[in-house]
């Protein structure tokens, strides 16, 4: 059988990424982040699409080089169709379409969220990983989404719970912003939290009955805590940064774990997977493993480099779509909401 080599392109937000996947195995994965947003406290869409435009050719070029293949070996092109920032998605989509047309090979559109779910299936050359068994539950936690998904097959997924306001990543990033930390604040809070006491302060807990999440009350409660304490001591935030981060992180993790336990009991599913940028969080990773031991779960944590946005996850999803013969035509356009 001939090798199937997929070039995958991700450009939904502020990371330009390209990967090469051969028969479902990742040969290369190149990511160019964008520092320009740091000082703005969030992603500036106009600047993001401009950076994608600058980065896309060198990133794809390097992915092809690192995989030690040539352009003519590529059998199909997978790309993120959405959800994401329209201007960012347009860069990846247009490039994928043009490249597929010039090489006369099929195009495969990928849903970015499905790709985060499948990150635990990414295998590299020379390794064999233990993959989740269907059906499994995925806690998908990123900068834009927070969902609990029943995954029945590679491409058969049902959302059974989701945030009614902010995403978990937003809760991290917006709280980091009020602490005066740069964007994205999630990784910085994670680092600081490791040095702090998680019971130092008390934050409001959301009261949502079903499997949905809410983080806006927590964010407001964090803001009020800072405001009140800073009135008495203007240096309160700086002097208590680690304890504040530890308390915030534990509160977010507790909210996530509580609903995941509930979802597992309701569905009877004990294969548990996490995905998305916030699945890099060490507090969440530890809590998943600890809770898993208590609940009798089998847990799967994606490698750190495949938690935040990357093209390898787009490639693995495109691989399964390719096996199904699920292709897009040249009239495909990006979808900000997918
Ligand atoms: O999946 P992702 O790269 O992009 C989206 O699809 O949204 O997720 C980005 C989010 C950001 O909110 C970032 O702060 C968060 O993931 N994040 C983290 C950590 N690493 C990334 N949050 C908490 N702890 C981390 N270690
Ligand atoms: Zn993402």
mmCIF file of C-alpha atoms and ligand atoms in Angstrom:
data_model
loop_
_atom_site.group_PDB
_atom_site.id
_atom_site.type_symbol
_atom_site.label_atom_id
_atom_site.label_comp_id
_atom_site.label_asym_id
_atom_site.label_seq_id
_atom_site.Cartn_x
_atom_site.Cartn_y
_atom_site.Cartn_z
ATOM 1 C CA UNK A 1 0.000 0.000 0.000
ATOM 2 C CA UNK A 2 1.209 3.511 -0.796
ATOM 3 C CA UNK A 3 1.944 5.868 2.070
ATOM 4 C CA UNK A 4 -0.660 8.502 2.823
ATOM 5 C CA UNK A 5 1.057 11.768 3.645
ATOM 6 C CA UNK A 6 -1.054 14.639 4.928
ATOM 7 C CA UNK A 7 0.065 18.231 5.262
ATOM 8 C CA UNK A 8 -1.993 19.836 8.043
ATOM 9 C CA UNK A 9 -2.413 23.578 8.596
ATOM 10 C CA UNK A 10 -3.740 25.325 11.722
ATOM 11 C CA UNK A 11 -4.402 29.079 11.830
ATOM 12 C CA UNK A 12 -7.575 29.543 13.890
ATOM 13 C CA UNK A 13 -6.264 31.976 16.497
ATOM 14 C CA UNK A 14 -2.751 33.245 17.219
ATOM 15 C CA UNK A 15 -0.572 30.227 16.387
ATOM 16 C CA UNK A 16 0.498 29.428 12.833
ATOM 17 C CA UNK A 17 1.234 25.716 12.651
ATOM 18 C CA UNK A 18 1.943 23.054 10.033
ATOM 19 C CA UNK A 19 2.478 19.324 10.452
ATOM 20 C CA UNK A 20 3.211 16.304 8.297
ATOM 21 C CA UNK A 21 1.412 13.046 9.134
ATOM 22 C CA UNK A 22 2.356 9.790 7.410
ATOM 23 C CA UNK A 23 -0.158 6.944 7.793
ATOM 24 C CA UNK A 24 -1.400 8.526 11.021
ATOM 25 C CA UNK A 25 2.080 9.093 12.503
ATOM 26 C CA UNK A 26 3.392 12.617 13.065
ATOM 27 C CA UNK A 27 6.686 13.279 11.274
ATOM 28 C CA UNK A 28 6.891 17.001 12.012
ATOM 29 C CA UNK A 29 4.937 19.719 13.808
ATOM 30 C CA UNK A 30 6.048 23.345 13.551
ATOM 31 C CA UNK A 31 4.380 26.127 15.546
ATOM 32 C CA UNK A 32 5.003 29.857 15.254
ATOM 33 C CA UNK A 33 3.424 31.746 18.155
ATOM 34 C CA UNK A 34 2.671 35.470 18.077
ATOM 35 C CA UNK A 35 4.193 37.650 20.766
ATOM 36 C CA UNK A 36 2.497 40.812 19.426
ATOM 37 C CA UNK A 37 -0.638 40.186 21.530
ATOM 38 C CA UNK A 38 1.122 40.013 24.918
ATOM 39 C CA UNK A 39 0.896 43.713 25.671
ATOM 40 C CA UNK A 40 -2.770 43.999 24.621
ATOM 41 C CA UNK A 41 -4.088 41.496 27.177
ATOM 42 C CA UNK A 42 -5.710 39.371 24.461
ATOM 43 C CA UNK A 43 -5.519 38.407 20.788
ATOM 44 C CA UNK A 44 -5.918 41.360 18.393
ATOM 45 C CA UNK A 45 -7.601 39.820 15.307
ATOM 46 C CA UNK A 46 -6.100 42.226 12.774
ATOM 47 C CA UNK A 47 -2.559 41.621 14.057
ATOM 48 C CA UNK A 48 -3.171 37.863 14.191
ATOM 49 C CA UNK A 49 -4.118 37.552 10.521
ATOM 50 C CA UNK A 50 -1.188 39.733 9.499
ATOM 51 C CA UNK A 51 1.223 37.482 11.430
ATOM 52 C CA UNK A 52 -0.320 34.336 9.934
ATOM 53 C CA UNK A 53 0.302 35.773 6.494
ATOM 54 C CA UNK A 54 3.963 36.380 7.334
ATOM 55 C CA UNK A 55 4.466 32.999 9.018
ATOM 56 C CA UNK A 56 2.523 30.544 6.913
ATOM 57 C CA UNK A 57 5.026 29.940 4.093
ATOM 58 C CA UNK A 58 8.128 29.523 6.311
ATOM 59 C CA UNK A 59 6.194 27.335 8.775
ATOM 60 C CA UNK A 60 4.919 24.970 6.059
ATOM 61 C CA UNK A 61 8.312 24.933 4.414
ATOM 62 C CA UNK A 62 9.985 23.924 7.683
ATOM 63 C CA UNK A 63 7.369 21.237 8.427
ATOM 64 C CA UNK A 64 8.059 19.660 5.017
ATOM 65 C CA UNK A 65 11.840 19.887 5.552
ATOM 66 C CA UNK A 66 11.714 18.483 9.106
ATOM 67 C CA UNK A 67 9.640 15.529 7.899
ATOM 68 C CA UNK A 68 12.251 14.785 5.267
ATOM 69 C CA UNK A 69 9.713 14.562 2.467
ATOM 70 C CA UNK A 70 9.174 16.579 -0.672
ATOM 71 C CA UNK A 71 6.121 18.543 -1.776
ATOM 72 C CA UNK A 72 5.205 15.968 -4.397
ATOM 73 C CA UNK A 73 4.912 13.206 -1.739
ATOM 74 C CA UNK A 74 1.899 14.932 -0.129
ATOM 75 C CA UNK A 75 -1.369 13.023 -0.698
ATOM 76 C CA UNK A 76 -3.877 15.447 0.880
ATOM 77 C CA UNK A 77 -4.097 18.761 2.745
ATOM 78 C CA UNK A 78 -5.959 19.093 6.028
ATOM 79 C CA UNK A 79 -6.791 22.541 7.381
ATOM 80 C CA UNK A 80 -8.772 24.149 10.204
ATOM 81 C CA UNK A 81 -12.064 25.415 8.788
ATOM 82 C CA UNK A 82 -13.259 26.746 12.170
ATOM 83 C CA UNK A 83 -14.215 27.754 14.766
ATOM 84 C CA UNK A 84 -11.891 30.699 15.262
ATOM 85 C CA UNK A 85 -11.104 34.219 14.110
ATOM 86 C CA UNK A 86 -12.321 34.663 10.547
ATOM 87 C CA UNK A 87 -9.312 36.672 9.374
ATOM 88 C CA UNK A 88 -6.943 34.056 10.812
ATOM 89 C CA UNK A 89 -8.891 31.098 9.410
ATOM 90 C CA UNK A 90 -8.932 32.744 5.970
ATOM 91 C CA UNK A 91 -5.126 32.663 5.740
ATOM 92 C CA UNK A 92 -4.872 28.917 6.417
ATOM 93 C CA UNK A 93 -7.926 28.035 4.338
ATOM 94 C CA UNK A 94 -6.836 30.071 1.298
ATOM 95 C CA UNK A 95 -3.353 28.641 1.452
ATOM 96 C CA UNK A 96 -4.668 25.066 1.771
ATOM 97 C CA UNK A 97 -7.000 25.540 -1.192
ATOM 98 C CA UNK A 98 -4.330 27.058 -3.414
ATOM 99 C CA UNK A 99 -1.755 24.425 -2.505
ATOM 100 C CA UNK A 100 -4.197 21.524 -3.007
ATOM 101 C CA UNK A 101 -5.199 22.931 -6.380
ATOM 102 C CA UNK A 102 -1.619 23.311 -7.536
ATOM 103 C CA UNK A 103 -0.682 19.772 -6.425
ATOM 104 C CA UNK A 104 -4.004 18.351 -7.641
ATOM 105 C CA UNK A 105 -4.685 16.555 -4.337
ATOM 106 C CA UNK A 106 -7.758 16.439 -2.043
ATOM 107 C CA UNK A 107 -8.620 18.986 0.636
ATOM 108 C CA UNK A 108 -9.842 17.943 4.089
ATOM 109 C CA UNK A 109 -11.578 20.471 6.346
ATOM 110 C CA UNK A 110 -11.157 19.941 10.088
ATOM 111 C CA UNK A 111 -13.173 21.204 13.048
ATOM 112 C CA UNK A 112 -10.630 22.656 15.493
ATOM 113 C CA UNK A 113 -12.537 21.357 18.539
ATOM 114 C CA UNK A 114 -12.731 17.789 17.208
ATOM 115 C CA UNK A 115 -8.992 18.039 16.671
ATOM 116 C CA UNK A 116 -8.360 19.034 20.327
ATOM 117 C CA UNK A 117 -10.399 15.968 21.366
ATOM 118 C CA UNK A 118 -8.264 13.682 19.193
ATOM 119 C CA UNK A 119 -4.928 15.066 20.480
ATOM 120 C CA UNK A 120 -4.586 11.980 22.707
ATOM 121 C CA UNK A 121 -4.325 9.836 19.545
ATOM 122 C CA UNK A 122 -1.230 11.620 18.225
ATOM 123 C CA UNK A 123 1.626 9.189 17.805
ATOM 124 C CA UNK A 124 5.177 10.095 16.806
ATOM 125 C CA UNK A 125 7.655 8.113 14.766
ATOM 126 C CA UNK A 126 9.074 5.179 16.753
ATOM 127 C CA UNK A 127 6.605 5.316 19.654
ATOM 128 C CA UNK A 128 3.444 3.424 20.531
ATOM 129 C CA UNK A 129 1.032 5.165 22.864
ATOM 130 C CA UNK A 130 -1.936 3.777 24.720
ATOM 131 C CA UNK A 131 -4.991 5.249 23.008
ATOM 132 C CA UNK A 132 -8.416 5.899 24.535
ATOM 133 C CA UNK A 133 -11.150 3.330 23.909
ATOM 134 C CA UNK A 134 -14.581 4.349 22.604
ATOM 135 C CA UNK A 135 -16.836 5.558 24.032
ATOM 136 C CA UNK A 136 -14.911 8.042 26.137
ATOM 137 C CA UNK A 137 -15.627 11.377 27.798
ATOM 138 C CA UNK A 138 -13.510 14.341 26.812
ATOM 139 C CA UNK A 139 -13.167 17.454 28.921
ATOM 140 C CA UNK A 140 -12.295 20.044 26.293
ATOM 141 C CA UNK A 141 -10.886 23.183 27.897
ATOM 142 C CA UNK A 142 -9.405 25.931 25.762
ATOM 143 C CA UNK A 143 -9.293 29.700 25.449
ATOM 144 C CA UNK A 144 -12.613 29.777 23.630
ATOM 145 C CA UNK A 145 -14.440 26.611 24.726
ATOM 146 C CA UNK A 146 -15.248 24.486 27.759
ATOM 147 C CA UNK A 147 -17.222 21.346 26.993
ATOM 148 C CA UNK A 148 -17.835 17.782 28.116
ATOM 149 C CA UNK A 149 -18.151 15.577 25.067
ATOM 150 C CA UNK A 150 -19.197 11.956 24.644
ATOM 151 C CA UNK A 151 -16.921 10.584 21.936
ATOM 152 C CA UNK A 152 -18.375 7.444 20.332
ATOM 153 C CA UNK A 153 -15.940 7.210 17.450
ATOM 154 C CA UNK A 154 -13.140 9.310 15.920
ATOM 155 C CA UNK A 155 -15.622 11.620 14.246
ATOM 156 C CA UNK A 156 -18.794 10.940 16.209
ATOM 157 C CA UNK A 157 -19.091 13.325 19.142
ATOM 158 C CA UNK A 158 -21.917 14.734 21.274
ATOM 159 C CA UNK A 159 -21.605 17.751 23.590
ATOM 160 C CA UNK A 160 -23.363 17.017 26.901
ATOM 161 C CA UNK A 161 -22.208 20.053 28.875
ATOM 162 C CA UNK A 162 -20.655 23.436 28.122
ATOM 163 C CA UNK A 163 -19.958 26.847 29.558
ATOM 164 C CA UNK A 164 -22.814 29.302 29.702
ATOM 165 C CA UNK A 165 -20.426 32.282 29.860
ATOM 166 C CA UNK A 166 -16.601 32.355 29.886
ATOM 167 C CA UNK A 167 -14.365 29.464 28.866
ATOM 168 C CA UNK A 168 -11.928 28.015 31.437
ATOM 169 C CA UNK A 169 -9.002 29.547 29.521
ATOM 170 C CA UNK A 170 -10.727 32.933 29.607
ATOM 171 C CA UNK A 171 -11.178 32.593 33.375
ATOM 172 C CA UNK A 172 -7.401 32.121 33.656
ATOM 173 C CA UNK A 173 -6.521 34.870 31.169
ATOM 174 C CA UNK A 174 -8.965 37.511 32.419
ATOM 175 C CA UNK A 175 -7.958 36.942 36.053
ATOM 176 C CA UNK A 176 -4.300 37.162 35.028
ATOM 177 C CA UNK A 177 -5.062 40.486 33.367
ATOM 178 C CA UNK A 178 -6.469 41.968 36.591
ATOM 179 C CA UNK A 179 -3.287 40.775 38.331
ATOM 180 C CA UNK A 180 -1.326 42.787 35.742
ATOM 181 C CA UNK A 181 0.125 39.681 34.047
ATOM 182 C CA UNK A 182 0.645 39.538 30.237
ATOM 183 C CA UNK A 183 -1.488 37.467 27.801
ATOM 184 C CA UNK A 184 -1.917 34.505 27.871
ATOM 185 C CA UNK A 185 -2.027 34.385 31.650
ATOM 186 C CA UNK A 186 -2.915 30.685 32.022
ATOM 187 C CA UNK A 187 0.657 29.335 31.913
ATOM 188 C CA UNK A 188 1.927 32.084 34.257
ATOM 189 C CA UNK A 189 -0.816 31.378 36.819
ATOM 190 C CA UNK A 190 0.077 27.675 36.598
ATOM 191 C CA UNK A 191 3.722 28.447 37.437
ATOM 192 C CA UNK A 192 2.905 30.855 40.279
ATOM 193 C CA UNK A 193 0.263 28.520 41.729
ATOM 194 C CA UNK A 194 2.894 25.843 42.299
ATOM 195 C CA UNK A 195 4.464 28.081 44.964
ATOM 196 C CA UNK A 196 1.239 29.172 46.657
ATOM 197 C CA UNK A 197 -1.377 28.073 49.174
ATOM 198 C CA UNK A 198 -4.660 27.173 47.454
ATOM 199 C CA UNK A 199 -6.719 27.693 50.616
ATOM 200 C CA UNK A 200 -5.384 31.190 51.276
ATOM 201 C CA UNK A 201 -8.594 32.867 50.062
ATOM 202 C CA UNK A 202 -12.187 31.926 49.336
ATOM 203 C CA UNK A 203 -13.847 32.512 45.957
ATOM 204 C CA UNK A 204 -17.497 32.166 44.926
ATOM 205 C CA UNK A 205 -18.602 28.737 43.650
ATOM 206 C CA UNK A 206 -21.061 28.577 40.735
ATOM 207 C CA UNK A 207 -24.412 26.828 41.333
ATOM 208 C CA UNK A 208 -25.351 25.304 37.982
ATOM 209 C CA UNK A 209 -27.558 22.237 38.166
ATOM 210 C CA UNK A 210 -26.782 20.270 34.980
ATOM 211 C CA UNK A 211 -23.476 19.472 33.250
ATOM 212 C CA UNK A 212 -22.930 23.092 32.186
ATOM 213 C CA UNK A 213 -20.209 25.373 33.530
ATOM 214 C CA UNK A 214 -20.089 29.005 34.580
ATOM 215 C CA UNK A 215 -16.939 31.004 35.292
ATOM 216 C CA UNK A 216 -18.152 34.606 35.276
ATOM 217 C CA UNK A 217 -19.079 34.597 39.003
ATOM 218 C CA UNK A 218 -15.640 33.289 39.923
ATOM 219 C CA UNK A 219 -13.987 35.999 37.847
ATOM 220 C CA UNK A 220 -16.071 38.724 39.520
ATOM 221 C CA UNK A 221 -15.397 37.265 42.964
ATOM 222 C CA UNK A 222 -11.643 37.312 42.214
ATOM 223 C CA UNK A 223 -11.874 40.916 41.042
ATOM 224 C CA UNK A 224 -13.746 41.974 44.229
ATOM 225 C CA UNK A 225 -11.232 40.173 46.446
ATOM 226 C CA UNK A 226 -8.385 42.099 44.806
ATOM 227 C CA UNK A 227 -10.268 45.400 44.929
ATOM 228 C CA UNK A 228 -11.173 45.089 48.620
ATOM 229 C CA UNK A 229 -7.769 43.887 49.801
ATOM 230 C CA UNK A 230 -5.937 46.456 47.688
ATOM 231 C CA UNK A 231 -7.874 49.273 49.387
ATOM 232 C CA UNK A 232 -6.155 48.295 52.647
ATOM 233 C CA UNK A 233 -2.803 47.347 51.110
ATOM 234 C CA UNK A 234 -1.983 48.757 47.645
ATOM 235 C CA UNK A 235 0.715 46.065 47.215
ATOM 236 C CA UNK A 236 -1.680 43.226 48.063
ATOM 237 C CA UNK A 237 -1.620 41.614 44.584
ATOM 238 C CA UNK A 238 2.173 41.630 44.237
ATOM 239 C CA UNK A 239 2.751 40.416 47.812
ATOM 240 C CA UNK A 240 0.251 37.556 47.513
ATOM 241 C CA UNK A 241 0.641 36.615 43.859
ATOM 242 C CA UNK A 242 1.383 32.899 44.435
ATOM 243 C CA UNK A 243 -1.473 32.381 46.908
ATOM 244 C CA UNK A 244 -3.871 34.256 44.628
ATOM 245 C CA UNK A 245 -2.862 32.136 41.639
ATOM 246 C CA UNK A 246 -3.062 28.894 43.644
ATOM 247 C CA UNK A 247 -6.533 29.769 44.963
ATOM 248 C CA UNK A 248 -7.803 30.771 41.521
ATOM 249 C CA UNK A 249 -6.376 27.686 39.811
ATOM 250 C CA UNK A 250 -7.830 25.326 42.422
ATOM 251 C CA UNK A 251 -11.257 26.980 42.091
ATOM 252 C CA UNK A 252 -11.253 26.566 38.283
ATOM 253 C CA UNK A 253 -10.018 22.971 38.517
ATOM 254 C CA UNK A 254 -12.636 22.094 41.160
ATOM 255 C CA UNK A 255 -15.440 23.405 38.929
ATOM 256 C CA UNK A 256 -14.163 21.311 36.003
ATOM 257 C CA UNK A 257 -13.632 18.116 38.012
ATOM 258 C CA UNK A 258 -17.011 18.290 39.751
ATOM 259 C CA UNK A 259 -18.865 18.299 36.421
ATOM 260 C CA UNK A 260 -16.638 15.643 34.905
ATOM 261 C CA UNK A 261 -17.357 13.293 37.829
ATOM 262 C CA UNK A 262 -21.064 13.997 37.406
ATOM 263 C CA UNK A 263 -20.868 13.301 33.652
ATOM 264 C CA UNK A 264 -19.044 10.031 34.255
ATOM 265 C CA UNK A 265 -21.666 8.865 36.756
ATOM 266 C CA UNK A 266 -24.536 9.912 34.461
ATOM 267 C CA UNK A 267 -23.140 8.202 31.359
ATOM 268 C CA UNK A 268 -21.387 5.298 33.071
ATOM 269 C CA UNK A 269 -18.268 6.098 30.993
ATOM 270 C CA UNK A 270 -14.946 5.752 32.818
ATOM 271 C CA UNK A 271 -12.517 6.357 29.933
ATOM 272 C CA UNK A 272 -11.549 9.990 30.498
ATOM 273 C CA UNK A 273 -9.628 12.225 28.100
ATOM 274 C CA UNK A 274 -8.724 15.919 28.313
ATOM 275 C CA UNK A 275 -7.779 18.330 25.544
ATOM 276 C CA UNK A 276 -7.310 22.014 24.704
ATOM 277 C CA UNK A 277 -4.857 24.617 26.000
ATOM 278 C CA UNK A 278 -6.014 24.441 29.620
ATOM 279 C CA UNK A 279 -5.313 20.680 29.640
ATOM 280 C CA UNK A 280 -1.653 21.772 29.929
ATOM 281 C CA UNK A 281 -2.443 23.025 33.431
ATOM 282 C CA UNK A 282 -0.534 21.036 36.027
ATOM 283 C CA UNK A 283 -3.257 21.456 38.667
ATOM 284 C CA UNK A 284 -5.864 20.042 36.282
ATOM 285 C CA UNK A 285 -3.612 17.190 35.132
ATOM 286 C CA UNK A 286 -2.898 16.175 38.744
ATOM 287 C CA UNK A 287 -6.575 16.429 39.674
ATOM 288 C CA UNK A 288 -7.617 14.247 36.717
ATOM 289 C CA UNK A 289 -5.185 11.524 37.741
ATOM 290 C CA UNK A 290 -6.098 11.734 41.452
ATOM 291 C CA UNK A 291 -9.844 11.772 40.812
ATOM 292 C CA UNK A 292 -9.368 8.987 38.295
ATOM 293 C CA UNK A 293 -7.826 6.769 40.946
ATOM 294 C CA UNK A 294 -10.765 7.395 43.288
ATOM 295 C CA UNK A 295 -13.419 6.985 40.610
ATOM 296 C CA UNK A 296 -11.872 3.992 38.852
ATOM 297 C CA UNK A 297 -11.283 5.959 35.643
ATOM 298 C CA UNK A 298 -8.772 5.189 32.948
ATOM 299 C CA UNK A 299 -7.303 8.619 32.183
ATOM 300 C CA UNK A 300 -5.459 9.912 29.124
ATOM 301 C CA UNK A 301 -3.491 13.176 29.150
ATOM 302 C CA UNK A 302 -2.207 14.502 25.829
ATOM 303 C CA UNK A 303 1.479 15.435 25.603
ATOM 304 C CA UNK A 304 1.968 19.067 26.656
ATOM 305 C CA UNK A 305 2.982 20.172 23.155
ATOM 306 C CA UNK A 306 -0.322 18.855 21.770
ATOM 307 C CA UNK A 307 -2.542 20.605 24.335
ATOM 308 C CA UNK A 308 -2.355 24.153 22.956
ATOM 309 C CA UNK A 309 -3.051 24.896 19.285
ATOM 310 C CA UNK A 310 -0.995 22.771 16.893
ATOM 311 C CA UNK A 311 -1.309 21.306 13.409
ATOM 312 C CA UNK A 312 -0.493 17.719 14.472
ATOM 313 C CA UNK A 313 -3.993 17.427 15.956
ATOM 314 C CA UNK A 314 -5.465 18.812 12.719
ATOM 315 C CA UNK A 315 -3.427 16.219 10.833
ATOM 316 C CA UNK A 316 -4.575 13.279 12.938
ATOM 317 C CA UNK A 317 -8.210 14.350 12.485
ATOM 318 C CA UNK A 318 -7.661 14.776 8.736
ATOM 319 C CA UNK A 319 -6.140 11.272 8.710
ATOM 320 C CA UNK A 320 -9.365 9.736 10.077
ATOM 321 C CA UNK A 321 -11.476 11.803 7.682
ATOM 322 C CA UNK A 322 -9.268 10.647 4.820
ATOM 323 C CA UNK A 323 -9.866 7.005 5.831
ATOM 324 C CA UNK A 324 -13.607 7.793 5.522
ATOM 325 C CA UNK A 325 -13.105 9.482 2.143
ATOM 326 C CA UNK A 326 -14.498 12.695 3.611
ATOM 327 C CA UNK A 327 -13.146 15.530 1.430
ATOM 328 C CA UNK A 328 -14.043 19.172 0.804
ATOM 329 C CA UNK A 329 -14.215 20.923 -2.540
ATOM 330 C CA UNK A 330 -12.578 24.133 -3.695
ATOM 331 C CA UNK A 331 -15.615 26.243 -2.800
ATOM 332 C CA UNK A 332 -15.111 25.627 0.949
ATOM 333 C CA UNK A 333 -14.845 28.775 3.085
ATOM 334 C CA UNK A 334 -13.892 29.232 6.757
ATOM 335 C CA UNK A 335 -16.480 29.277 9.533
ATOM 336 C CA UNK A 336 -15.925 31.478 12.595
ATOM 337 C CA UNK A 337 -18.591 29.367 14.357
ATOM 338 C CA UNK A 338 -18.496 25.704 13.451
HETATM 339 O O1 LIG B 1 -6.330 25.502 22.825
HETATM 340 P P1 LIG B 1 -5.684 26.818 22.902
HETATM 341 O O2 LIG B 1 -4.231 26.924 22.536
HETATM 342 O O3 LIG B 1 -6.432 27.857 22.003
HETATM 343 C C1 LIG B 1 -7.812 27.856 21.835
HETATM 344 O O4 LIG B 1 -8.306 27.045 21.015
HETATM 345 O O5 LIG B 1 -8.458 28.650 22.569
HETATM 346 O O6 LIG B 1 -5.910 27.358 24.393
HETATM 347 C C2 LIG B 1 -5.374 28.556 24.825
HETATM 348 C C3 LIG B 1 -5.738 28.742 26.278
HETATM 349 C C4 LIG B 1 -5.384 30.102 26.834
HETATM 350 O O7 LIG B 1 -6.513 30.600 27.530
HETATM 351 C C5 LIG B 1 -4.235 29.824 27.794
HETATM 352 O O8 LIG B 1 -4.150 30.709 28.876
HETATM 353 C C6 LIG B 1 -4.591 28.433 28.250
HETATM 354 O O9 LIG B 1 -5.055 27.775 27.091
HETATM 355 N N1 LIG B 1 -3.438 27.707 28.809
HETATM 356 C C7 LIG B 1 -3.332 27.395 30.122
HETATM 357 C C8 LIG B 1 -2.087 26.743 30.294
HETATM 358 N N2 LIG B 1 -1.479 26.694 29.060
HETATM 359 C C9 LIG B 1 -2.325 27.288 28.177
HETATM 360 N N3 LIG B 1 -4.168 27.606 31.147
HETATM 361 C C10 LIG B 1 -3.792 27.163 32.358
HETATM 362 N N4 LIG B 1 -2.615 26.548 32.597
HETATM 363 C C11 LIG B 1 -1.724 26.322 31.597
HETATM 364 N N5 LIG B 1 -0.573 25.696 31.839
HETATM 365 ZN ZN1 LIG B 2 -7.520 25.505 20.342
#
